[in-house]
Structures are given as structure tokens and as C-alpha cells.
mmCIF file of C-alpha atoms and ligand atoms in Angstrom:
data_model
loop_
_atom_site.group_PDB
_atom_site.id
_atom_site.type_symbol
_atom_site.label_atom_id
_atom_site.label_comp_id
_atom_site.label_asym_id
_atom_site.label_seq_id
_atom_site.Cartn_x
_atom_site.Cartn_y
_atom_site.Cartn_z
ATOM 1 C CA UNK A 1 88.384 106.683 105.525
ATOM 2 C CA UNK A 2 87.598 103.176 103.792
ATOM 3 C CA UNK A 3 84.756 100.654 104.223
ATOM 4 C CA UNK A 4 87.132 98.683 106.813
ATOM 5 C CA UNK A 5 89.454 101.280 107.965
ATOM 6 C CA UNK A 6 88.266 104.128 109.732
ATOM 7 C CA UNK A 7 91.677 106.141 110.075
ATOM 8 C CA UNK A 8 91.781 109.896 108.639
ATOM 9 C CA UNK A 9 93.832 109.747 105.389
ATOM 10 C CA UNK A 10 97.186 110.876 107.262
ATOM 11 C CA UNK A 11 97.290 108.880 109.980
ATOM 12 C CA UNK A 12 98.493 105.538 108.322
ATOM 13 C CA UNK A 13 102.185 105.523 107.699
ATOM 14 C CA UNK A 14 103.711 104.539 104.309
ATOM 15 C CA UNK A 15 105.293 101.495 105.879
ATOM 16 C CA UNK A 16 102.759 98.918 107.255
ATOM 17 C CA UNK A 17 103.384 95.597 109.168
ATOM 18 C CA UNK A 18 100.595 93.066 108.764
ATOM 19 C CA UNK A 19 100.170 90.632 111.378
ATOM 20 C CA UNK A 20 97.021 88.291 111.065
ATOM 21 C CA UNK A 21 96.042 88.808 114.628
ATOM 22 C CA UNK A 22 94.628 92.255 115.564
ATOM 23 C CA UNK A 23 95.852 91.445 119.104
ATOM 24 C CA UNK A 24 99.254 91.016 117.908
ATOM 25 C CA UNK A 25 99.011 94.163 116.238
ATOM 26 C CA UNK A 26 98.394 95.778 119.447
ATOM 27 C CA UNK A 27 101.126 93.975 121.221
ATOM 28 C CA UNK A 28 103.725 94.787 118.834
ATOM 29 C CA UNK A 29 102.786 98.338 118.327
ATOM 30 C CA UNK A 30 103.044 99.015 122.257
ATOM 31 C CA UNK A 31 106.415 96.975 122.704
ATOM 32 C CA UNK A 32 107.930 98.299 119.433
ATOM 33 C CA UNK A 33 106.837 101.814 118.721
ATOM 34 C CA UNK A 34 107.263 105.156 120.228
ATOM 35 C CA UNK A 35 103.915 106.949 120.928
ATOM 36 C CA UNK A 36 101.604 104.169 119.354
ATOM 37 C CA UNK A 37 98.229 105.489 118.720
ATOM 38 C CA UNK A 38 94.893 103.347 117.802
ATOM 39 C CA UNK A 39 94.104 104.569 114.362
ATOM 40 C CA UNK A 40 91.484 101.744 113.381
ATOM 41 C CA UNK A 41 88.965 99.386 115.215
ATOM 42 C CA UNK A 42 86.553 98.552 112.684
ATOM 43 C CA UNK A 43 85.286 94.816 113.069
ATOM 44 C CA UNK A 44 87.878 94.729 116.060
ATOM 45 C CA UNK A 45 90.866 94.755 113.217
ATOM 46 C CA UNK A 46 93.237 96.827 115.210
ATOM 47 C CA UNK A 47 95.931 99.317 113.743
ATOM 48 C CA UNK A 48 98.096 101.572 115.475
ATOM 49 C CA UNK A 49 100.450 104.146 114.125
ATOM 50 C CA UNK A 50 103.755 105.205 115.649
ATOM 51 C CA UNK A 51 107.595 105.826 115.118
ATOM 52 C CA UNK A 52 110.510 103.404 115.010
ATOM 53 C CA UNK A 53 113.826 105.193 115.155
ATOM 54 C CA UNK A 54 111.890 108.082 114.018
ATOM 55 C CA UNK A 55 110.292 106.426 111.148
ATOM 56 C CA UNK A 56 106.289 106.454 111.043
ATOM 57 C CA UNK A 57 105.242 102.856 111.119
ATOM 58 C CA UNK A 58 101.461 101.541 110.958
ATOM 59 C CA UNK A 59 101.102 97.983 112.462
ATOM 60 C CA UNK A 60 97.497 96.751 111.316
ATOM 61 C CA UNK A 61 95.986 93.495 111.363
ATOM 62 C CA UNK A 62 95.204 91.646 108.179
ATOM 63 C CA UNK A 63 93.002 88.631 109.268
ATOM 64 C CA UNK A 64 93.403 85.126 108.370
ATOM 65 C CA UNK A 65 93.559 84.010 104.737
ATOM 66 C CA UNK A 66 93.908 85.867 101.560
ATOM 67 C CA UNK A 67 90.376 87.474 101.314
ATOM 68 C CA UNK A 68 90.643 88.933 104.425
ATOM 69 C CA UNK A 69 94.326 90.160 103.800
ATOM 70 C CA UNK A 70 93.192 91.398 100.252
ATOM 71 C CA UNK A 71 90.650 93.677 101.785
ATOM 72 C CA UNK A 72 93.067 95.687 104.155
ATOM 73 C CA UNK A 73 96.139 95.484 101.551
ATOM 74 C CA UNK A 74 93.824 97.059 98.938
ATOM 75 C CA UNK A 75 92.598 99.783 101.107
ATOM 76 C CA UNK A 76 96.090 100.516 102.337
ATOM 77 C CA UNK A 77 97.565 100.888 99.325
ATOM 78 C CA UNK A 78 94.959 102.341 97.352
ATOM 79 C CA UNK A 79 93.233 104.798 99.693
ATOM 80 C CA UNK A 80 96.086 105.534 102.017
ATOM 81 C CA UNK A 81 99.320 105.435 99.708
ATOM 82 C CA UNK A 82 100.965 102.807 101.428
ATOM 83 C CA UNK A 83 104.278 101.946 99.669
ATOM 84 C CA UNK A 84 105.470 98.989 101.937
ATOM 85 C CA UNK A 85 103.998 96.008 103.422
ATOM 86 C CA UNK A 86 105.582 93.604 105.659
ATOM 87 C CA UNK A 87 103.665 90.604 106.802
ATOM 88 C CA UNK A 88 104.504 88.975 110.202
ATOM 89 C CA UNK A 89 103.145 85.573 111.076
ATOM 90 C CA UNK A 90 103.327 81.935 111.648
ATOM 91 C CA UNK A 91 103.692 79.119 109.095
ATOM 92 C CA UNK A 92 103.493 75.408 109.082
ATOM 93 C CA UNK A 93 106.875 73.604 108.042
ATOM 94 C CA UNK A 94 107.212 71.252 105.033
ATOM 95 C CA UNK A 95 110.584 70.405 104.792
ATOM 96 C CA UNK A 96 112.483 68.073 107.649
ATOM 97 C CA UNK A 97 115.466 70.930 107.601
ATOM 98 C CA UNK A 98 112.924 73.426 108.669
ATOM 99 C CA UNK A 99 112.367 73.483 112.625
ATOM 100 C CA UNK A 100 109.866 74.639 114.949
ATOM 101 C CA UNK A 101 110.688 78.569 115.633
ATOM 102 C CA UNK A 102 112.839 78.611 112.616
ATOM 103 C CA UNK A 103 112.550 81.936 110.522
ATOM 104 C CA UNK A 104 111.261 81.558 106.829
ATOM 105 C CA UNK A 105 111.455 84.333 104.523
ATOM 106 C CA UNK A 106 109.257 84.073 101.493
ATOM 107 C CA UNK A 107 111.110 85.030 98.311
ATOM 108 C CA UNK A 108 107.978 83.495 96.305
ATOM 109 C CA UNK A 109 104.439 82.357 97.271
ATOM 110 C CA UNK A 110 102.630 79.656 95.009
ATOM 111 C CA UNK A 111 98.858 78.978 95.302
ATOM 112 C CA UNK A 112 95.958 77.481 93.922
ATOM 113 C CA UNK A 113 94.167 80.491 93.612
ATOM 114 C CA UNK A 114 94.200 83.937 95.140
ATOM 115 C CA UNK A 115 91.851 86.577 94.854
ATOM 116 C CA UNK A 116 93.537 88.214 92.216
ATOM 117 C CA UNK A 117 92.993 84.860 89.849
ATOM 118 C CA UNK A 118 89.952 86.449 88.327
ATOM 119 C CA UNK A 119 92.109 89.342 86.979
ATOM 120 C CA UNK A 120 94.987 87.192 85.899
ATOM 121 C CA UNK A 121 92.852 84.223 84.543
ATOM 122 C CA UNK A 122 94.866 82.046 82.505
ATOM 123 C CA UNK A 123 98.382 83.192 84.036
ATOM 124 C CA UNK A 124 99.798 81.542 86.407
ATOM 125 C CA UNK A 125 101.349 84.421 88.078
ATOM 126 C CA UNK A 126 104.728 84.014 90.164
ATOM 127 C CA UNK A 127 104.146 86.234 93.240
ATOM 128 C CA UNK A 128 107.529 87.137 94.483
ATOM 129 C CA UNK A 129 109.081 89.314 97.282
ATOM 130 C CA UNK A 130 110.716 92.911 96.810
ATOM 131 C CA UNK A 131 114.216 92.344 96.555
ATOM 132 C CA UNK A 132 115.474 95.057 98.714
ATOM 133 C CA UNK A 133 113.172 94.006 101.702
ATOM 134 C CA UNK A 134 113.930 90.523 101.372
ATOM 135 C CA UNK A 135 117.805 91.431 101.360
ATOM 136 C CA UNK A 136 117.119 93.658 104.329
ATOM 137 C CA UNK A 137 115.359 91.128 106.050
ATOM 138 C CA UNK A 138 118.099 88.243 105.664
ATOM 139 C CA UNK A 139 120.749 90.704 106.909
ATOM 140 C CA UNK A 140 118.483 91.813 110.010
ATOM 141 C CA UNK A 141 118.063 88.218 110.596
ATOM 142 C CA UNK A 142 121.831 87.486 110.322
ATOM 143 C CA UNK A 143 122.708 90.220 112.596
ATOM 144 C CA UNK A 144 120.559 88.812 115.285
ATOM 145 C CA UNK A 145 122.173 85.652 115.077
ATOM 146 C CA UNK A 146 119.262 83.989 113.249
ATOM 147 C CA UNK A 147 119.860 82.098 110.157
ATOM 148 C CA UNK A 148 116.738 82.077 108.084
ATOM 149 C CA UNK A 149 115.320 80.088 105.712
ATOM 150 C CA UNK A 150 114.703 81.558 102.123
ATOM 151 C CA UNK A 151 112.803 80.244 99.397
ATOM 152 C CA UNK A 152 109.380 79.543 98.148
ATOM 153 C CA UNK A 153 106.071 79.052 100.475
ATOM 154 C CA UNK A 154 102.748 78.022 99.652
ATOM 155 C CA UNK A 155 100.006 80.258 100.474
ATOM 156 C CA UNK A 156 96.786 77.756 101.364
ATOM 157 C CA UNK A 157 93.271 78.550 101.363
ATOM 158 C CA UNK A 158 92.896 75.875 104.001
ATOM 159 C CA UNK A 159 94.477 75.352 107.374
ATOM 160 C CA UNK A 160 92.563 72.094 107.728
ATOM 161 C CA UNK A 161 93.930 70.282 104.866
ATOM 162 C CA UNK A 162 92.338 67.262 103.036
ATOM 163 C CA UNK A 163 94.935 67.031 100.052
ATOM 164 C CA UNK A 164 98.061 64.996 101.600
ATOM 165 C CA UNK A 165 98.835 64.574 97.801
ATOM 166 C CA UNK A 166 99.241 67.967 97.198
ATOM 167 C CA UNK A 167 101.340 68.354 100.744
ATOM 168 C CA UNK A 168 103.569 66.016 99.059
ATOM 169 C CA UNK A 169 103.495 67.498 95.824
ATOM 170 C CA UNK A 170 104.647 71.095 97.117
ATOM 171 C CA UNK A 171 107.147 69.396 99.686
ATOM 172 C CA UNK A 172 108.802 67.646 96.698
ATOM 173 C CA UNK A 173 109.413 70.707 94.875
ATOM 174 C CA UNK A 174 111.299 72.461 97.624
ATOM 175 C CA UNK A 175 108.416 74.311 99.575
ATOM 176 C CA UNK A 176 109.481 75.433 102.858
ATOM 177 C CA UNK A 177 106.336 76.299 104.554
ATOM 178 C CA UNK A 178 102.666 77.126 104.110
ATOM 179 C CA UNK A 179 100.928 80.016 105.303
ATOM 180 C CA UNK A 180 97.794 81.568 104.240
ATOM 181 C CA UNK A 181 98.350 85.173 102.921
ATOM 182 C CA UNK A 182 101.416 85.989 100.913
ATOM 183 C CA UNK A 183 100.575 85.055 97.754
ATOM 184 C CA UNK A 184 97.588 87.914 97.456
ATOM 185 C CA UNK A 185 99.968 90.337 99.277
ATOM 186 C CA UNK A 186 102.721 89.949 96.613
ATOM 187 C CA UNK A 187 100.275 89.942 93.782
ATOM 188 C CA UNK A 188 98.668 93.213 94.830
ATOM 189 C CA UNK A 189 102.087 94.814 95.973
ATOM 190 C CA UNK A 190 103.432 94.009 92.146
ATOM 191 C CA UNK A 191 100.068 95.392 90.669
ATOM 192 C CA UNK A 192 100.318 98.719 92.294
ATOM 193 C CA UNK A 193 103.503 99.453 92.717
ATOM 194 C CA UNK A 194 104.314 98.665 96.099
ATOM 195 C CA UNK A 195 106.864 96.720 97.973
ATOM 196 C CA UNK A 196 105.710 93.344 99.883
ATOM 197 C CA UNK A 197 107.402 90.710 102.107
ATOM 198 C CA UNK A 198 106.390 87.958 104.495
ATOM 199 C CA UNK A 199 108.484 87.039 107.243
ATOM 200 C CA UNK A 200 107.189 83.943 108.990
ATOM 201 C CA UNK A 201 107.874 81.714 111.902
ATOM 202 C CA UNK A 202 107.292 77.998 111.920
ATOM 203 C CA UNK A 203 104.542 77.219 114.554
ATOM 204 C CA UNK A 204 103.664 73.862 113.339
ATOM 205 C CA UNK A 205 105.611 71.043 111.344
ATOM 206 C CA UNK A 206 103.447 69.046 108.533
ATOM 207 C CA UNK A 207 105.702 65.835 108.729
ATOM 208 C CA UNK A 208 106.523 65.651 112.344
ATOM 209 C CA UNK A 209 103.122 67.140 113.875
ATOM 210 C CA UNK A 210 104.894 69.181 116.624
ATOM 211 C CA UNK A 211 103.576 72.586 117.304
ATOM 212 C CA UNK A 212 104.261 75.632 119.317
ATOM 213 C CA UNK A 213 101.979 76.600 122.129
ATOM 214 C CA UNK A 214 100.796 80.119 122.148
ATOM 215 C CA UNK A 215 103.228 81.385 124.732
ATOM 216 C CA UNK A 216 106.260 80.373 122.620
ATOM 217 C CA UNK A 217 104.563 81.778 119.393
ATOM 218 C CA UNK A 218 104.652 85.010 121.451
ATOM 219 C CA UNK A 219 108.335 85.033 121.993
ATOM 220 C CA UNK A 220 109.262 84.136 118.462
ATOM 221 C CA UNK A 221 107.068 87.088 117.256
ATOM 222 C CA UNK A 222 109.096 89.583 118.741
ATOM 223 C CA UNK A 223 112.081 88.698 116.465
ATOM 224 C CA UNK A 224 109.685 88.898 113.188
ATOM 225 C CA UNK A 225 108.826 92.579 114.144
ATOM 226 C CA UNK A 226 112.277 93.580 114.468
ATOM 227 C CA UNK A 227 113.316 91.735 111.078
ATOM 228 C CA UNK A 228 110.392 93.464 109.482
ATOM 229 C CA UNK A 229 111.302 96.927 110.633
ATOM 230 C CA UNK A 230 115.044 96.856 109.869
ATOM 231 C CA UNK A 231 114.073 95.654 106.402
ATOM 232 C CA UNK A 232 111.339 98.141 105.848
ATOM 233 C CA UNK A 233 114.036 101.063 106.679
ATOM 234 C CA UNK A 234 117.377 99.156 105.778
ATOM 235 C CA UNK A 235 117.898 101.220 102.335
ATOM 236 C CA UNK A 236 116.916 104.343 103.849
ATOM 237 C CA UNK A 237 119.110 103.961 107.000
ATOM 238 C CA UNK A 238 122.099 102.625 104.676
ATOM 239 C CA UNK A 239 121.574 105.553 102.111
ATOM 240 C CA UNK A 240 121.652 107.905 105.181
ATOM 241 C CA UNK A 241 124.770 106.429 106.448
HETATM 242 N N1 HPA B 1 98.521 75.595 107.625
HETATM 243 C C1 HPA B 1 98.144 76.789 106.996
HETATM 244 N N2 HPA B 1 98.658 77.940 107.420
HETATM 245 C C2 HPA B 1 99.360 77.698 108.638
HETATM 246 C C3 HPA B 1 99.778 76.774 109.186
HETATM 247 C C4 HPA B 1 99.493 75.435 108.430
HETATM 248 O O1 HPA B 1 99.801 74.473 108.853
HETATM 249 N N3 HPA B 1 100.789 76.935 110.298
HETATM 250 C C5 HPA B 1 100.343 78.412 110.312
HETATM 251 N N4 HPA B 1 99.676 78.955 109.249
#
């Protein structure tokens, strides 16, 4: 048990999917896992452990923004020994060729700062995804008839952005999309020898102002869960073949 997770030590799997929204964690666990059991509900941040194709998996909310995600990822990695963390969430598109509903797989995540910036100090660390997970996710998406956008994203500290000049520069430098968690997740995974990836669906577009309604967001969420699960176990199932 940790400050924010009430689960007994053996009740969290080595592989964890991290949606921002705890209700999405519940929906994903009940929809995709066999025998899901509630393992955490401290502060309403729900976590469930079950199995997917015989593999143990936990699906746990991360909350919104890097400080919240950092708390859960730290406790999951350091106290529960989690080895693989895949964020599944939404993002805002920053390029004209990235459309609503599209899947973005984050190869790297830029930021102005993360909760880890105080440790890294003057270093502009480049948080990047685990190659095996990234490769597995691209293959899983393609197998489902989805052509994902793969590249750099921006992990922002704000949803209500007051810096159009910054958005312009990030867009000019080819950044695919903005969200609020991946840079810290990748940095923590790097620090502790874990694997991490963010698989995202475009819920709004910064250039056109279009946005998905909540029902449309739900349907694209299912694809992300399956891509995340397949990527997490890709190497192991290939090895077993
Ligand atoms: N900004 C930041 N985070 C987001 C956005 C956005 O436009 N859309 C989804 N997550």
C-alpha cells in the first residue's frame, strides 16, 4: 500500500494501462479484461486488475496533468514493481494532416517543464518512448486498419492555453499533437528502467477548433485499449510463437 494506492503488493500487475479518467479505467477493465477486480479507489482514482489473453494487466487512472500522473507512476514503478506503462488518452491535433479520431503514437514528448525538471536541472532531457512498445503499437494499429501518426508530441501544463506563439512554434517544428502527461511518464520510466508509451486519439483540433463529443470519444477509446494491450505483450507473444 502506498499513499495513493490501497492495493496489496501482489494485486497490481507488471503491465499497467493508464487512462487519465478513472471511469474510463473502469470501462476498459470491464470491457477488455477477464475477471477484473477493483484494486484501488483512493480519492476515486479507480484501478482494476484482471487478465487479457492470459496476461495479468492493471488498468489504473492517472488523473489529468503531469503532477497527478507522476504520483501514480512513481508509486506503481517504485513500490509495486511495474515494468510496462502505457498511457491511453486524448490529444489536440497540431498539424493539418492529423484529423479528429486519428491515432497518434508518441515517439517523443517535448515540454516546458515536468515534475522531473528539478532533478534534471539545466538538462533539456529528451523523453522518448520504448522502442519495443512503439513498434508493437504501430503493428497493432495497422492490423486493425488504422494508420497511426508516429512522431513528437507536446506535453503541456495547461489545457486553456494563452500562448498562441508557443503553439505556432511547436506546430512549425512538426509536433503532431498536444496532451498533458506523456513527457513525465517517459522520464520516470527512463529513470527507473521501465518501459513506457503513449497511445492517443485526437479529440480536438487546434487549427480548426473542431472537437469530438463525449460519445465519439468513447468509441475511439476502445481501439486505443486494444492497441495498448497488443503492444504491451507483442514481444512476449512473438517470442512464444
Ligand atoms: N490541450 C491539452 N491537452 C489536451 C488537449 C488540448 O487541446 N486535447 C486533449 N488533451
